[in-house]
mmCIF file of C-alpha atoms and ligand atoms in Angstrom:
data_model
loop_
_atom_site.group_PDB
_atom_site.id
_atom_site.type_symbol
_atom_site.label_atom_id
_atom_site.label_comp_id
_atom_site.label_asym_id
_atom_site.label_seq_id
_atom_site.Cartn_x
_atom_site.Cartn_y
_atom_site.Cartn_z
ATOM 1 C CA UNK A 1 16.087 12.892 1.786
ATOM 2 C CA UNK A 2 12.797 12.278 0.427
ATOM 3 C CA UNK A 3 11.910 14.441 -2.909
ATOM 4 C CA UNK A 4 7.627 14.488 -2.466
ATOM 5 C CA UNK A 5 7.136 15.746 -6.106
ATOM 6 C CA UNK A 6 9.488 13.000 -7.532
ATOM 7 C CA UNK A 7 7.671 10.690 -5.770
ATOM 8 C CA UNK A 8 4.646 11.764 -6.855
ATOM 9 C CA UNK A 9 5.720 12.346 -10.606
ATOM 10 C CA UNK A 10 6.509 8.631 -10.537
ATOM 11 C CA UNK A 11 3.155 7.179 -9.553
ATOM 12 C CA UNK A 12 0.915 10.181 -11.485
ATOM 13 C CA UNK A 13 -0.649 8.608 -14.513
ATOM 14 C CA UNK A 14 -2.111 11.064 -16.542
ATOM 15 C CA UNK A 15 -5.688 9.653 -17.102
ATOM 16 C CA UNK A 16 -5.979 6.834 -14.469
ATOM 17 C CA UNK A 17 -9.588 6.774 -14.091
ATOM 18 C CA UNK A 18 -10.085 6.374 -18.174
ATOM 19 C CA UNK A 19 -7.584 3.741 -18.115
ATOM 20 C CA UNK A 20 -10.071 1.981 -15.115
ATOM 21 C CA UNK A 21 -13.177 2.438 -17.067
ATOM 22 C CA UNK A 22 -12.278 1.239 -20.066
ATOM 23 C CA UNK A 23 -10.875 -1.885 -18.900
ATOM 24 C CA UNK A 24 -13.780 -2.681 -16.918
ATOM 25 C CA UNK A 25 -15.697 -1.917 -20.004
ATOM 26 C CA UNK A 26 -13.584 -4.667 -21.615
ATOM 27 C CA UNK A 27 -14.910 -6.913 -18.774
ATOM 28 C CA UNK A 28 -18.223 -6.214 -19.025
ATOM 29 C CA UNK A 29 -18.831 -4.603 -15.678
ATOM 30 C CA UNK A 30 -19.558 -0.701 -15.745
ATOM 31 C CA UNK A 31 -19.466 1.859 -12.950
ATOM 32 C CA UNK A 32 -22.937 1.110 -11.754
ATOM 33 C CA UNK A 33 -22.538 -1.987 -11.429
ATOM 34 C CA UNK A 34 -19.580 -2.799 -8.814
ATOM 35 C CA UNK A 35 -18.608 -4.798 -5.490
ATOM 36 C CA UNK A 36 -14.950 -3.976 -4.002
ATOM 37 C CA UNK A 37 -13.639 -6.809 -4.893
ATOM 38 C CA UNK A 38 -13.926 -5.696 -9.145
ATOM 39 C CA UNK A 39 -11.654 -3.127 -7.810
ATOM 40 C CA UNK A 40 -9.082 -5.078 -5.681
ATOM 41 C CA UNK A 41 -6.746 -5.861 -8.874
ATOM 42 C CA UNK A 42 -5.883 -1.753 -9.209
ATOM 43 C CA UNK A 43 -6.461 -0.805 -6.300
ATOM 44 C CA UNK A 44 -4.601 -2.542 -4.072
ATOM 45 C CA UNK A 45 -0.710 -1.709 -5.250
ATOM 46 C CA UNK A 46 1.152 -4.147 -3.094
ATOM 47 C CA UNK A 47 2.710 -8.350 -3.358
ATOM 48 C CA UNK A 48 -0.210 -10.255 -2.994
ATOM 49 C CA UNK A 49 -3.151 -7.416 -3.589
ATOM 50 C CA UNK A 50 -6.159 -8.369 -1.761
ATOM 51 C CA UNK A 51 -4.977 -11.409 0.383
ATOM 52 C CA UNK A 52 -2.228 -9.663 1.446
ATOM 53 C CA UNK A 53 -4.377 -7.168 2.990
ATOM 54 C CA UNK A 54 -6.823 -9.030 4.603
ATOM 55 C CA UNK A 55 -3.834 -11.087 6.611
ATOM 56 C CA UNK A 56 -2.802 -7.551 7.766
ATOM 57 C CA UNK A 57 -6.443 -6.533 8.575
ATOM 58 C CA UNK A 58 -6.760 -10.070 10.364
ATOM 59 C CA UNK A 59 -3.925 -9.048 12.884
ATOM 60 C CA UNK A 60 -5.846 -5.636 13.919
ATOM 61 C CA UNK A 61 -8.762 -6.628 15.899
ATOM 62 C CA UNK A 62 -11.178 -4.351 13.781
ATOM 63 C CA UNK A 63 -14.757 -3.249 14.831
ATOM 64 C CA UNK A 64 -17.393 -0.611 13.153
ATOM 65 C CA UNK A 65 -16.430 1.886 15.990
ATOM 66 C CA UNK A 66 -12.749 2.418 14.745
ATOM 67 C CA UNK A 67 -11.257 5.106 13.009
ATOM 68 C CA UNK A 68 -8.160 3.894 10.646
ATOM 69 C CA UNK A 69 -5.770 6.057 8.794
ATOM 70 C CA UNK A 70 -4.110 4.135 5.981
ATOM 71 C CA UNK A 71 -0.908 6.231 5.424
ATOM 72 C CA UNK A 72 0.100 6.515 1.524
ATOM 73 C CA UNK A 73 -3.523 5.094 0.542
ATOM 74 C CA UNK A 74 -2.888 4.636 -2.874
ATOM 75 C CA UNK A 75 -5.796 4.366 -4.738
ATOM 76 C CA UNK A 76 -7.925 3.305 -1.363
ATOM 77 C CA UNK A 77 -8.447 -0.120 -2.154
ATOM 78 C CA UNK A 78 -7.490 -1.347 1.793
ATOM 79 C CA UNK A 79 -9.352 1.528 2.894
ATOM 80 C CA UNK A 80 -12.540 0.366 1.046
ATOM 81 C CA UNK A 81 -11.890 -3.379 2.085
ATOM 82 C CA UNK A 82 -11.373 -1.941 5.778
ATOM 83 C CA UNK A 83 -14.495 -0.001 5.348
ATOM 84 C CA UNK A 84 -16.717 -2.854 3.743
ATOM 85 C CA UNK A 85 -15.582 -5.719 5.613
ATOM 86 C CA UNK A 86 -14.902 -4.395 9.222
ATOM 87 C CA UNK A 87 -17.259 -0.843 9.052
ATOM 88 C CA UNK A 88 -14.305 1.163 10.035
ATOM 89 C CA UNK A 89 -14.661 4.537 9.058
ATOM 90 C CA UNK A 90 -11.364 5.272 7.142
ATOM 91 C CA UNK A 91 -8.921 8.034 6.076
ATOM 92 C CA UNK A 92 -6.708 7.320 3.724
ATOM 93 C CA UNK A 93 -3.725 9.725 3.157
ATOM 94 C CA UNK A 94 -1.500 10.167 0.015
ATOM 95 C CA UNK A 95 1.015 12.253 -2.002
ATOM 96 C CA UNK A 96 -0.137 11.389 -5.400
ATOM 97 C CA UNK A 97 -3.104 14.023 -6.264
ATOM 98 C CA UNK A 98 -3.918 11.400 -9.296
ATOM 99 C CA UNK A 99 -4.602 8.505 -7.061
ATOM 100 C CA UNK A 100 -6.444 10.581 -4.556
ATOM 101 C CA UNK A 101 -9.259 11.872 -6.730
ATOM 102 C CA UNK A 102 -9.333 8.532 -8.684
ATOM 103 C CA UNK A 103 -9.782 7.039 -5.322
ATOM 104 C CA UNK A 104 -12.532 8.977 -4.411
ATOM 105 C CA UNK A 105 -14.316 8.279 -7.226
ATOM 106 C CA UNK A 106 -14.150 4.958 -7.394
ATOM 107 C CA UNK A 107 -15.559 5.069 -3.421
ATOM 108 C CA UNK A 108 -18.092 7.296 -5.097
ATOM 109 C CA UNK A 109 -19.056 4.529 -7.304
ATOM 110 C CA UNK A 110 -19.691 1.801 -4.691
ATOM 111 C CA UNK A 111 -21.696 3.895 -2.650
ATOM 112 C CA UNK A 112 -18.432 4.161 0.301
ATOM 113 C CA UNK A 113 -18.040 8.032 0.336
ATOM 114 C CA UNK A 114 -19.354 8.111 3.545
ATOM 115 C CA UNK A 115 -17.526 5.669 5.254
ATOM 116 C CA UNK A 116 -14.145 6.550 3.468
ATOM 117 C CA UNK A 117 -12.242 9.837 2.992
ATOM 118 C CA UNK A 118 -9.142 10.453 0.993
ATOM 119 C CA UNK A 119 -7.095 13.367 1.261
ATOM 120 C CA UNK A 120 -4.197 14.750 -0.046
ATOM 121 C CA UNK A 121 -1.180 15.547 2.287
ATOM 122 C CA UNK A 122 2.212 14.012 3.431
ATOM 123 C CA UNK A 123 2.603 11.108 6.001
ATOM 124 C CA UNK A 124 5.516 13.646 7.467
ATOM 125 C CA UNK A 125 3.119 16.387 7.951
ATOM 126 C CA UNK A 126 -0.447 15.353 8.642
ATOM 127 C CA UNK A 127 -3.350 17.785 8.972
ATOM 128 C CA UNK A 128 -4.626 15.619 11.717
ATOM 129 C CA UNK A 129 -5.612 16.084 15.622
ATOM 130 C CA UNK A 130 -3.172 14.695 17.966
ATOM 131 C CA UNK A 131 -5.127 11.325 19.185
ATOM 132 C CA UNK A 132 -7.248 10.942 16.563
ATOM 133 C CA UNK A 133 -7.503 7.629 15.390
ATOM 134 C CA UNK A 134 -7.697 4.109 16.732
ATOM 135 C CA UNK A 135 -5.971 2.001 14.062
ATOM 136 C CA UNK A 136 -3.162 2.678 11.414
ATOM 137 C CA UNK A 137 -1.908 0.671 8.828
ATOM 138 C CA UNK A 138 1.026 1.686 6.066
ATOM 139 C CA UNK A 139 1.367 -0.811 3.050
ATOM 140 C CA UNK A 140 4.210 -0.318 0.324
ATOM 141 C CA UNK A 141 4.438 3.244 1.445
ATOM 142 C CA UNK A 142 7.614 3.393 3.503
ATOM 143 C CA UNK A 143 9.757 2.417 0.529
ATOM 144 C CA UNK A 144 9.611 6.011 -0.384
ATOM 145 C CA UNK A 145 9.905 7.292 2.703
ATOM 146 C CA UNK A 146 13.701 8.344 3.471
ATOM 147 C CA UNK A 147 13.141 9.348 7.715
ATOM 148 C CA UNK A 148 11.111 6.645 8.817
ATOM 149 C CA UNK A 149 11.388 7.804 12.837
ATOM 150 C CA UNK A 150 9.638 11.457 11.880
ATOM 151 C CA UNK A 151 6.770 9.067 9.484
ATOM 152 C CA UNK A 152 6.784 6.704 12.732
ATOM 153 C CA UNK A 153 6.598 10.055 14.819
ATOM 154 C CA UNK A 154 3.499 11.575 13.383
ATOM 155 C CA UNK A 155 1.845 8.801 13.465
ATOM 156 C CA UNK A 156 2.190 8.179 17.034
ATOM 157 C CA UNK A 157 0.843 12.128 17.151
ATOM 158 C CA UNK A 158 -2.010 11.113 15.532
ATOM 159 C CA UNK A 159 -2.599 7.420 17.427
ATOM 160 C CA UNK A 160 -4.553 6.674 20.684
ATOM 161 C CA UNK A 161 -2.719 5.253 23.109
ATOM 162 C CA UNK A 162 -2.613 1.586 22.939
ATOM 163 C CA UNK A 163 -3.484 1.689 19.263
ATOM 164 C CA UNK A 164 -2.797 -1.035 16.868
ATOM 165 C CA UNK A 165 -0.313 0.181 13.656
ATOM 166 C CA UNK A 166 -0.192 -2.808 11.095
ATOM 167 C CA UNK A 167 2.612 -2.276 8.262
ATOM 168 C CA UNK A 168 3.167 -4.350 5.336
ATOM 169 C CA UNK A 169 6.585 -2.858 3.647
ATOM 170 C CA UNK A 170 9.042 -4.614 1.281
ATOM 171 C CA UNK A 171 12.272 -4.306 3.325
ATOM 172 C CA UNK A 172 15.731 -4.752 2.800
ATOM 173 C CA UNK A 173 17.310 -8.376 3.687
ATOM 174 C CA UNK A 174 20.852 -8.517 3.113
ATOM 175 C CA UNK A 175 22.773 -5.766 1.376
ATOM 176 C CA UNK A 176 22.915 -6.857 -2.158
ATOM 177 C CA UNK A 177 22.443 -3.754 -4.544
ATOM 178 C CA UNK A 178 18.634 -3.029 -6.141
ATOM 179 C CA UNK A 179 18.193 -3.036 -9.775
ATOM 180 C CA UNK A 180 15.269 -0.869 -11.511
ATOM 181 C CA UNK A 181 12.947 0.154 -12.405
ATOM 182 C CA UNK A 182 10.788 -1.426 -9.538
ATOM 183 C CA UNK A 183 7.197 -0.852 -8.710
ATOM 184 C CA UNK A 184 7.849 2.087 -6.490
ATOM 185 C CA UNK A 185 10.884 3.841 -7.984
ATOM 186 C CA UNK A 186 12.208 3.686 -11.365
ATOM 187 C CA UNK A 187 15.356 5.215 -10.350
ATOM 188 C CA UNK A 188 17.553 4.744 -6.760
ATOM 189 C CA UNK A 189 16.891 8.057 -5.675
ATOM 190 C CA UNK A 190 13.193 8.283 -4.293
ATOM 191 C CA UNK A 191 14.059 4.562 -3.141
ATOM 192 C CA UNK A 192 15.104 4.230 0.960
ATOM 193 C CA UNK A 193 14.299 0.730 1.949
ATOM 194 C CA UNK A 194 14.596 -0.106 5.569
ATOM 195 C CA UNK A 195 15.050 -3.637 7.485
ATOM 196 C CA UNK A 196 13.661 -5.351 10.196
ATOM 197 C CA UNK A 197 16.102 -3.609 12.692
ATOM 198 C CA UNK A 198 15.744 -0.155 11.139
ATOM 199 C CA UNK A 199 12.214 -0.445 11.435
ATOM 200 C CA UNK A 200 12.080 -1.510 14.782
ATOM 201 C CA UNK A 201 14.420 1.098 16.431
ATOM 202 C CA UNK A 202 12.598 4.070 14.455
ATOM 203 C CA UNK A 203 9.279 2.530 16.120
ATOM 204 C CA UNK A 204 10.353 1.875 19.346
ATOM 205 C CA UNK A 205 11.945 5.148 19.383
ATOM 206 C CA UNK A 206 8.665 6.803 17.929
ATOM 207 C CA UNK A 207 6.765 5.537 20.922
ATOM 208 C CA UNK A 208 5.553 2.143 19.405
ATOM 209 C CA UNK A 209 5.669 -1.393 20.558
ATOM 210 C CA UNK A 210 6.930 -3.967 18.130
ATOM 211 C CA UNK A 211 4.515 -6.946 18.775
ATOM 212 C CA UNK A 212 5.713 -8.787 15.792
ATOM 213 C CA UNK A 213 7.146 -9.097 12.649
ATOM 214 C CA UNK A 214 6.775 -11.964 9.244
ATOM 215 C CA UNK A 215 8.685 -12.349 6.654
ATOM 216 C CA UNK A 216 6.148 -12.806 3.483
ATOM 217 C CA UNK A 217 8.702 -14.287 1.302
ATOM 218 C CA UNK A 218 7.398 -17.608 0.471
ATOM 219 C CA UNK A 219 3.919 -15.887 0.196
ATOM 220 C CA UNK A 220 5.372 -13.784 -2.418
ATOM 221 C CA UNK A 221 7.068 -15.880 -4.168
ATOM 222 C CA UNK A 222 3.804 -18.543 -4.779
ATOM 223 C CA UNK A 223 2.093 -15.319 -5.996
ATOM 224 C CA UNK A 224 4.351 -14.676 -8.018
ATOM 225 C CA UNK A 225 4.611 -18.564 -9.435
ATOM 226 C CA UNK A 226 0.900 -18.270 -9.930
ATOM 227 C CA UNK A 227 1.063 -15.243 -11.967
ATOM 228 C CA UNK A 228 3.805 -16.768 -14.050
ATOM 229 C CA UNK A 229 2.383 -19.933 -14.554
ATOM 230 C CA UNK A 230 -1.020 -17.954 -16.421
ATOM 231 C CA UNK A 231 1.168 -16.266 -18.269
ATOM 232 C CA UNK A 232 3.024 -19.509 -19.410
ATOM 233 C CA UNK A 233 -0.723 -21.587 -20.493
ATOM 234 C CA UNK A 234 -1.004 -18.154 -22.294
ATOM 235 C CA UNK A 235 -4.022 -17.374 -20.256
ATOM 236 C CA UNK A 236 -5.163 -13.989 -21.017
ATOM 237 C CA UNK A 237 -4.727 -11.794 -17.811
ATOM 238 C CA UNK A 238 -7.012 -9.555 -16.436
ATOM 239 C CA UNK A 239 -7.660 -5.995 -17.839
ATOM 240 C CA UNK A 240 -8.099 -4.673 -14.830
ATOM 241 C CA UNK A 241 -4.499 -4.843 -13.042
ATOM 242 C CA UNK A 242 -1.158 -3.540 -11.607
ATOM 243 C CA UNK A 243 -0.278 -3.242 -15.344
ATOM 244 C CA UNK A 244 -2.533 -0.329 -15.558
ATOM 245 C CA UNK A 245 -1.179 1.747 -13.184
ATOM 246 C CA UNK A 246 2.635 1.116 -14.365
ATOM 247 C CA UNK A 247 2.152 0.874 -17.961
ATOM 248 C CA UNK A 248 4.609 -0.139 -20.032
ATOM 249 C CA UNK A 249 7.101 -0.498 -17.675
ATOM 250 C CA UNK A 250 4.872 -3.003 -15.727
ATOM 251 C CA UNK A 251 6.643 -6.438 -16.879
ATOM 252 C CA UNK A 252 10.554 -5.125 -15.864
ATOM 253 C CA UNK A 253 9.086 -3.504 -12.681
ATOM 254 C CA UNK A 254 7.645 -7.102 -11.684
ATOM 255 C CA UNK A 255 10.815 -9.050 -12.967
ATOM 256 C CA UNK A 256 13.009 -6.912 -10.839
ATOM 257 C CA UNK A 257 11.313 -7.632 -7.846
ATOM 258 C CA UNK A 258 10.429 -11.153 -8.213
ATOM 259 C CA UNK A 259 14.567 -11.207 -8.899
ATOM 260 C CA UNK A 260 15.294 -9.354 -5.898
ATOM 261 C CA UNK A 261 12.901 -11.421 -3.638
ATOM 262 C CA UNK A 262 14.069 -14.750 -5.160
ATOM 263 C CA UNK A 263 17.707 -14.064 -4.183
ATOM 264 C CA UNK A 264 17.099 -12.511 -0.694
ATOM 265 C CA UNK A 265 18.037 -9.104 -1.404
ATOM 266 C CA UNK A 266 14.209 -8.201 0.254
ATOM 267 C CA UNK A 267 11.306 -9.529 0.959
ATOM 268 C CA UNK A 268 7.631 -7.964 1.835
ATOM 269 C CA UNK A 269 7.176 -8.798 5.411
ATOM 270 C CA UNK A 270 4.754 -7.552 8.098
ATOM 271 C CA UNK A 271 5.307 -5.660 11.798
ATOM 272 C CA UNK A 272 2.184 -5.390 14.142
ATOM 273 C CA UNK A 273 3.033 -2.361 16.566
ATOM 274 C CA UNK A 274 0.937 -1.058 19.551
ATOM 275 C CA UNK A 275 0.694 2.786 20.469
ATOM 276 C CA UNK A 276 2.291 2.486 23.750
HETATM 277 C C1 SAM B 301 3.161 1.311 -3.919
HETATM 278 S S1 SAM B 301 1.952 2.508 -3.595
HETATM 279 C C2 SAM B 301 0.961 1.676 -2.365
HETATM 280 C C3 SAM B 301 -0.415 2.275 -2.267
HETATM 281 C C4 SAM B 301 -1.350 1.590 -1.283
HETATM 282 N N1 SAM B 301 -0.851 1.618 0.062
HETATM 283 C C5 SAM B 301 -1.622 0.189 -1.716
HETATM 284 O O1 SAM B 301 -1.074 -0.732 -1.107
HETATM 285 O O2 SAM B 301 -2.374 0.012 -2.673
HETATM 286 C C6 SAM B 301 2.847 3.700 -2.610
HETATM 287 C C7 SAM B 301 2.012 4.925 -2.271
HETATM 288 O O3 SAM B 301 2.663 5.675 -1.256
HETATM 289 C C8 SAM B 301 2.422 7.036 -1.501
HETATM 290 N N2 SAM B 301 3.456 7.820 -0.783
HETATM 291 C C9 SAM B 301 4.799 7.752 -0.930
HETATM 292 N N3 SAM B 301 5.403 8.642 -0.105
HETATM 293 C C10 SAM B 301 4.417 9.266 0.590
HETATM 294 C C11 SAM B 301 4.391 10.280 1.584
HETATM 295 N N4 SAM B 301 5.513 10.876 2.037
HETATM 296 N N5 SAM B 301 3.199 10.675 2.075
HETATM 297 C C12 SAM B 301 2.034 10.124 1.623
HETATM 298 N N6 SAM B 301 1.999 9.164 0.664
HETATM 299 C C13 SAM B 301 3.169 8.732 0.156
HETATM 300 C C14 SAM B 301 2.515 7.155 -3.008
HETATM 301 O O4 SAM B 301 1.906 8.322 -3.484
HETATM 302 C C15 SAM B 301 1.804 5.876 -3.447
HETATM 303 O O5 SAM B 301 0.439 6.076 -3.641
#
């Protein structure tokens, strides 16, 4: 089963939104003086950061009336590309208290408070109205995420019917063993990845439609090649990145899963599912 405060341990920081300044500093941009996209590099903790989102976003038929919750937000950077390039209003929901309030300052900072609201809470037990929303989408999330049907569940609680729910998970494709640290578990124990077929009967059993599914292997992988091959000219990488938010353990996080992905053991792939 799921331990919440393990999970949360793992991803807390301890002075996130210092770390975030002062590398912006180092790039010459300050607070002030921001689009989204400055922020896209930390805040958007998933294979292929920004473009992986908008594919996702692409597939959800998004207008300025929606409502979205983005279960396990993160720091809130799909909620604030949602919110600036669609006008969604947006809820984003996580575990981590750290990433929540960093989150929310950073929206403070472009001016998105408004449009975006973070919160605090578990995707098991949301303090939502039943119907409440018109959108969903989960990215990286379900990794730590043990019962998958009761996540699945409450968000078909909180859903409209006929809703869209876009996830973007790195699942499980054959059974080789995992070896960590990786990005969302240093350890085996808050890690409970699901594949294509586990996924599918929690959701159709959760009172979803599976409309379809993509593998984002090759995707990841020419990421990944590009990120390699800066490192190999010795091109100095950003300041701003997913380095900051895993620290030290950053390089062996990324080489684990770059392994794992190489070799088929998972890959980050996509379902579009409909509120039925
Ligand atoms: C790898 S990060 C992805 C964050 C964000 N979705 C993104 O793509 O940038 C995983 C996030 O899921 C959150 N999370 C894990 N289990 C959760 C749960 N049961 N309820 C809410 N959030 C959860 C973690 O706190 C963490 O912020």
């Amino acid at each position: 089963m799921s331990d919440n405060q393990a999970v949360a341990d793992h991803y807390h920081h301890g002075s996130l939104l210092q770390a975030i300044t002062d590398a912006l500093l180092t790039q010459g941009k300050s607070p002030a003086d921001l689009r989204v996209a400055d922020l896209a590099a930390v805040g958007e903790f998933h294979v292929g950061g920004q473009q992986a989102t908008e594919h996702l976003l692409e597939q959800l038929a998004l207008s300025a009336e929606h409502r979205l919750l983005d279960i396990g937000c993160g720091l809130g950077g799909s909620a604030r590309a949602i919110a600036s390039y669609y006008g969604s209003s947006v809820t984003g929901l996580d575990l981590t208290p750290e990433y929540v309030e960093t989150g929310s300052t950073l929206n403070r900072w472009l001016g998105l408070q408004d449009k975006i609201e973070l919160i605090c809470a578990d995707a098991l037990n949301t303090p939502f109205q039943a119907a409440s929303f018109d959108r969903a989408t989960l990215l990286h999330v379900g990794m730590n995420i043990d019962d998958k049907q009761g996540l699945f569940s409450e968000l078909a609680r909180v859903l409209k019917p006929g809703a869209l729910f876009g996830i973007y998970d790195i699942l499980k494709t054959s059974s080789g063993d995992l070896v960590y640290p990786l990005p969302w578990a240093s350890h085996g124990s808050i890690s409970f990845l699901g594949s294509i077929e586990s996924y599918t009967v929690a959701l159709q059993a959760s009172g979803f439609e599976v409309l379809s599914s993509n593998n984002r292997r090759r995707f990841a992988q020419d990421f990944f090649a590009q990120m390699a091959a800066r490192a190999v000219a010795k091109k100095p990488g950003p300041a701003l990145g997913l380095h900051t938010l895993m620290q030290e353990q950053s390089p062996e996080k990324v080489q684990n899963l770059v392994a794992a992905i190489a070799d088929k053991r998972v890959a980050p792939v996509e379902i579009l599912a409909r509120r039925r």
